[in-house]
């Protein structure tokens, strides 16, 4: 990541202090490991661990707090024109979801151009701009009418994709994990609390590469709204505070190469930029 020229803390600095803070409590995580069950974070006694694993947090705008990430869910083919370009029928079939590991998060600070590494193994590396939804409240079988009450805030991000590997695995009817769920595959900006920005039912979403518009759509064109996504997800999984949802990308996904600069926009959120290196 590039650094700003002044002395304000950068996203990297904040990430580091976030990690330190999470590490301070994170040592308690493994209590239950030896008996095969998960132990809660923040237990009173901190068991010894042979090494430390940093937690993942996203800065919260207007606060010195970070949003602790529990799970990253992503919805597939949630804009009709994108579903068509991926070769599927955009009629309203049930939505489908996949996950990325939490440490796929790459924090991107507005006003800076973050270096994003071109990953190994691919020759067709694609961008997908998406509205990112951060949950502050969990639940099971959440009704769509109440679902937005579970949203803590919003950001924008990229669901970066090794398209060639995703397609190859799909063709072979194998999990497409290697195409979607790799290191740094989830660049994301700081989270804007609902209290400050409201909800995102409509508004422009676009992506440029080297200043040229590639994706350009409106959030209203989602097949499954954010509320419906939360409702559907909560039927399959118990949702928890800390879960985030990448809500799908519009049409005209495409490749980038080293040196390209991607800029992404959603109305009412600051733009983000990454340079592929
Ligand atoms: Mn996507």
Coordinates of C-alpha atoms and ligand atoms in Angstrom, one line a residue, residues 74-77 82 98 100 128-130 159 161 163 180 246-249, ligand 1:
X74 CA -20.7 -13.7 -1.2
X75 CA -23.7 -14.0 -3.4
X76 CA -23.3 -15.3 -7.0
X77 CA -24.9 -13.9 -10.2
X82 CA -24.1 -10.4 -15.2
X98 CA -20.0 -19.0 -1.3
X100 CA -14.1 -16.2 1.4
X128 CA -16.1 -7.5 -9.6
X129 CA -17.3 -4.3 -7.9
X130 CA -19.8 -5.0 -5.1
X159 CA -14.7 -9.7 -5.3
X161 CA -11.6 -13.7 -9.2
X163 CA -11.8 -16.5 -13.7
X180 CA -12.6 -17.1 -5.5
X246 CA -20.5 -9.2 -0.8
X247 CA -23.9 -8.5 -2.5
X248 CA -23.0 -9.4 -6.1
X249 CA -21.5 -7.6 -9.1
Ligands
LIG1 MN1 -19.0 -11.5 -6.9

